[in-house]
């Protein structure tokens, strides 16, 4: 036989046989929201996750699955295996201006954000920062994110190129903004349409990538541009709509001035066909009862961004209300207004927001303190649901893409002290959520590949 052919055969058979791996450890994920369904939590204390060709083949008790044929087993006993984290709202061009002092939303955008975003029309710079951003996500256990680029199409190309290289499931898009920002960042309704269409045709469904039509927020787009966004959604029904909504009181008042004919901020988007089941609205803090009803009726989704909302002093998101209306909610880090790319640190602040709500209501007993299980749900299947990706990611059920993380409940001396006497998975998990960071994420797997 031709030696070259034999060598090729050896390579292929190695690739095939190396592809089924069993991971033994404590497994935790959800098949529904544990706040609403008492059977939602799937927990195997001594569990086994079998991954084949990048997909989850089986997951369950080790004792039941231990005789399944695998090529190798990795021993993660003492660690917790959960789905990779989903960040439903973050800005990659803002990683270098994270944590800038002293402003609330509008002042913060003008002083820090817009000058920084101008730099991203340079492909080399944008690529370099996109690479840093994605590697930070992996370090923090985030395997999927819905990501703002800038108004420059170059920033979108650079981001998607880097995401494709890492085979990560990422969603992004060119920011639409044609007013109320520096000239270097402004597009026109026509260029917004042409550039977005070209980017959708280039990137939508390439590898694991998806496209989001991304008007920054109502104050930076004219009505004509919001109409263009609606037209793009009609022409490309698969793409997402990603924007900000009702984050800050001054912003809400400004929208009322700019769009006097609209009933509310949400209504500005609704009137232009931008409220759909593939819409993700970051923040959604200052809404009224009709807004919640409209959102629920359209199946629209919310990104709850606690570190950002506290940092900019924007307000306290009402998770109970969203749950009451069955509106899907996920967690967003919202860096650079958010102060961490870590979804674990975001869970910490999410809990504190629900605690703080009790201080500002006549009926504190009616406010739910976010439970450890619901918090992890928001970070995994909740986020996946917000992104209509619940059939692909967000759980460790057979057939799903093998994006998962391995958490170390004893990472560092503080967590070791906190968790070594822990009596339940909820207690351990809560310790991880309040105290964890990138050190707690021992490993991150993307489609079965170990990236950390
Ligand atoms: N609203 C409009 N643009 C932004 C942004 O970049 N960050 C946040 N947090 N809110 C916004
Ligand atoms: Zn944002």
PDB file of N, CA, C and O and ligand atoms in Angstrom, residues 89-91 94 105 108-109 148 216 242-244 247 282-283 305 308 312 333-338, ligand 2:
ATOM      1  N   UNK A  89     -25.401  40.326  26.471  1.00  0.00           N
ATOM      2  CA  UNK A  89     -25.189  41.720  26.040  1.00  0.00           C
ATOM      3  C   UNK A  89     -23.819  42.217  26.490  1.00  0.00           C
ATOM      4  O   UNK A  89     -23.568  42.372  27.675  1.00  0.00           O
ATOM      5  N   UNK A  90     -22.955  42.482  25.510  1.00  0.00           N
ATOM      6  CA  UNK A  90     -21.605  42.970  25.834  1.00  0.00           C
ATOM      7  C   UNK A  90     -21.062  43.727  24.614  1.00  0.00           C
ATOM      8  O   UNK A  90     -21.474  43.473  23.485  1.00  0.00           O
ATOM      9  N   UNK A  91     -20.140  44.670  24.869  1.00  0.00           N
ATOM     10  CA  UNK A  91     -19.536  45.485  23.793  1.00  0.00           C
ATOM     11  C   UNK A  91     -18.046  45.147  23.720  1.00  0.00           C
ATOM     12  O   UNK A  91     -17.277  45.539  24.607  1.00  0.00           O
ATOM     13  N   UNK A  94     -15.351  47.978  23.940  1.00  0.00           N
ATOM     14  CA  UNK A  94     -15.266  48.758  25.185  1.00  0.00           C
ATOM     15  C   UNK A  94     -14.361  48.120  26.228  1.00  0.00           C
ATOM     16  O   UNK A  94     -14.291  48.605  27.364  1.00  0.00           O
ATOM     17  N   UNK A 105     -25.176  57.417  32.219  1.00  0.00           N
ATOM     18  CA  UNK A 105     -25.188  56.938  30.826  1.00  0.00           C
ATOM     19  C   UNK A 105     -24.755  57.954  29.762  1.00  0.00           C
ATOM     20  O   UNK A 105     -23.784  57.717  29.032  1.00  0.00           O
ATOM     21  N   UNK A 108     -21.311  59.410  30.138  1.00  0.00           N
ATOM     22  CA  UNK A 108     -20.339  58.311  29.982  1.00  0.00           C
ATOM     23  C   UNK A 108     -20.128  57.986  28.485  1.00  0.00           C
ATOM     24  O   UNK A 108     -18.991  57.810  28.031  1.00  0.00           O
ATOM     25  N   UNK A 109     -21.236  57.961  27.719  1.00  0.00           N
ATOM     26  CA  UNK A 109     -21.111  57.689  26.270  1.00  0.00           C
ATOM     27  C   UNK A 109     -20.268  58.776  25.599  1.00  0.00           C
ATOM     28  O   UNK A 109     -19.349  58.480  24.826  1.00  0.00           O
ATOM     29  N   UNK A 148     -22.042  43.773  20.803  1.00  0.00           N
ATOM     30  CA  UNK A 148     -21.970  45.009  20.028  1.00  0.00           C
ATOM     31  C   UNK A 148     -20.565  45.143  19.435  1.00  0.00           C
ATOM     32  O   UNK A 148     -19.571  44.951  20.147  1.00  0.00           O
ATOM     33  N   UNK A 216     -27.949  51.359  17.837  1.00  0.00           N
ATOM     34  CA  UNK A 216     -27.338  51.515  19.178  1.00  0.00           C
ATOM     35  C   UNK A 216     -28.406  51.717  20.253  1.00  0.00           C
ATOM     36  O   UNK A 216     -28.496  50.962  21.190  1.00  0.00           O
ATOM     37  N   UNK A 242     -30.725  43.707  18.139  1.00  0.00           N
ATOM     38  CA  UNK A 242     -30.010  43.898  19.411  1.00  0.00           C
ATOM     39  C   UNK A 242     -29.884  45.398  19.662  1.00  0.00           C
ATOM     40  O   UNK A 242     -29.339  46.129  18.831  1.00  0.00           O
ATOM     41  N   UNK A 243     -30.410  45.848  20.809  1.00  0.00           N
ATOM     42  CA  UNK A 243     -30.327  47.275  21.121  1.00  0.00           C
ATOM     43  C   UNK A 243     -30.450  47.492  22.631  1.00  0.00           C
ATOM     44  O   UNK A 243     -30.535  46.535  23.401  1.00  0.00           O
ATOM     45  N   UNK A 244     -30.400  48.767  23.026  1.00  0.00           N
ATOM     46  CA  UNK A 244     -30.616  49.160  24.424  1.00  0.00           C
ATOM     47  C   UNK A 244     -32.024  49.717  24.587  1.00  0.00           C
ATOM     48  O   UNK A 244     -32.555  50.346  23.674  1.00  0.00           O
ATOM     49  N   UNK A 247     -32.808  52.324  29.912  1.00  0.00           N
ATOM     50  CA  UNK A 247     -31.729  52.027  30.858  1.00  0.00           C
ATOM     51  C   UNK A 247     -31.674  53.073  31.977  1.00  0.00           C
ATOM     52  O   UNK A 247     -31.434  52.739  33.143  1.00  0.00           O
ATOM     53  N   UNK A 282     -31.312  45.218  25.883  1.00  0.00           N
ATOM     54  CA  UNK A 282     -30.470  45.341  27.071  1.00  0.00           C
ATOM     55  C   UNK A 282     -31.100  46.317  28.050  1.00  0.00           C
ATOM     56  O   UNK A 282     -31.620  47.363  27.644  1.00  0.00           O
ATOM     57  N   UNK A 283     -31.075  45.950  29.314  1.00  0.00           N
ATOM     58  CA  UNK A 283     -31.517  46.765  30.468  1.00  0.00           C
ATOM     59  C   UNK A 283     -33.023  46.686  30.726  1.00  0.00           C
ATOM     60  O   UNK A 283     -33.449  46.075  31.685  1.00  0.00           O
ATOM     61  N   UNK A 305     -28.420  43.376  33.063  1.00  0.00           N
ATOM     62  CA  UNK A 305     -26.997  43.724  33.131  1.00  0.00           C
ATOM     63  C   UNK A 305     -26.654  44.380  34.477  1.00  0.00           C
ATOM     64  O   UNK A 305     -26.453  45.601  34.555  1.00  0.00           O
ATOM     65  N   UNK A 308     -23.431  46.709  35.189  1.00  0.00           N
ATOM     66  CA  UNK A 308     -23.551  47.968  34.455  1.00  0.00           C
ATOM     67  C   UNK A 308     -24.582  48.881  35.112  1.00  0.00           C
ATOM     68  O   UNK A 308     -24.350  50.086  35.292  1.00  0.00           O
ATOM     69  N   UNK A 312     -23.314  52.509  36.468  1.00  0.00           N
ATOM     70  CA  UNK A 312     -23.789  53.788  35.904  1.00  0.00           C
ATOM     71  C   UNK A 312     -24.936  54.385  36.729  1.00  0.00           C
ATOM     72  O   UNK A 312     -25.448  55.451  36.387  1.00  0.00           O
ATOM     73  N   UNK A 333     -23.079  41.043  30.663  1.00  0.00           N
ATOM     74  CA  UNK A 333     -22.015  41.739  31.409  1.00  0.00           C
ATOM     75  C   UNK A 333     -21.989  43.213  31.045  1.00  0.00           C
ATOM     76  O   UNK A 333     -21.583  44.048  31.838  1.00  0.00           O
ATOM     77  N   UNK A 334     -22.416  43.536  29.800  1.00  0.00           N
ATOM     78  CA  UNK A 334     -22.423  44.915  29.298  1.00  0.00           C
ATOM     79  C   UNK A 334     -21.113  45.654  29.536  1.00  0.00           C
ATOM     80  O   UNK A 334     -21.118  46.869  29.790  1.00  0.00           O
ATOM     81  N   UNK A 335     -19.987  44.957  29.481  1.00  0.00           N
ATOM     82  CA  UNK A 335     -18.705  45.682  29.474  1.00  0.00           C
ATOM     83  C   UNK A 335     -18.713  46.608  28.282  1.00  0.00           C
ATOM     84  O   UNK A 335     -19.219  46.271  27.226  1.00  0.00           O
ATOM     85  N   UNK A 336     -18.210  47.837  28.395  1.00  0.00           N
ATOM     86  CA  UNK A 336     -17.510  48.546  29.387  1.00  0.00           C
ATOM     87  C   UNK A 336     -18.293  49.312  30.440  1.00  0.00           C
ATOM     88  O   UNK A 336     -17.656  49.772  31.399  1.00  0.00           O
ATOM     89  N   UNK A 337     -19.654  49.446  30.353  1.00  0.00           N
ATOM     90  CA  UNK A 337     -20.361  49.997  31.500  1.00  0.00           C
ATOM     91  C   UNK A 337     -20.422  48.933  32.593  1.00  0.00           C
ATOM     92  O   UNK A 337     -20.380  49.248  33.783  1.00  0.00           O
ATOM     93  N   UNK A 338     -20.500  47.673  32.179  1.00  0.00           N
ATOM     94  CA  UNK A 338     -20.371  46.579  33.138  1.00  0.00           C
ATOM     95  C   UNK A 338     -18.928  46.517  33.590  1.00  0.00           C
ATOM     96  O   UNK A 338     -18.006  46.851  32.833  1.00  0.00           O
TER      97      UNK A 338
HETATM   98 ZN1  LIG B   2     -24.706  47.992  26.347  1.00  0.00          ZN
END
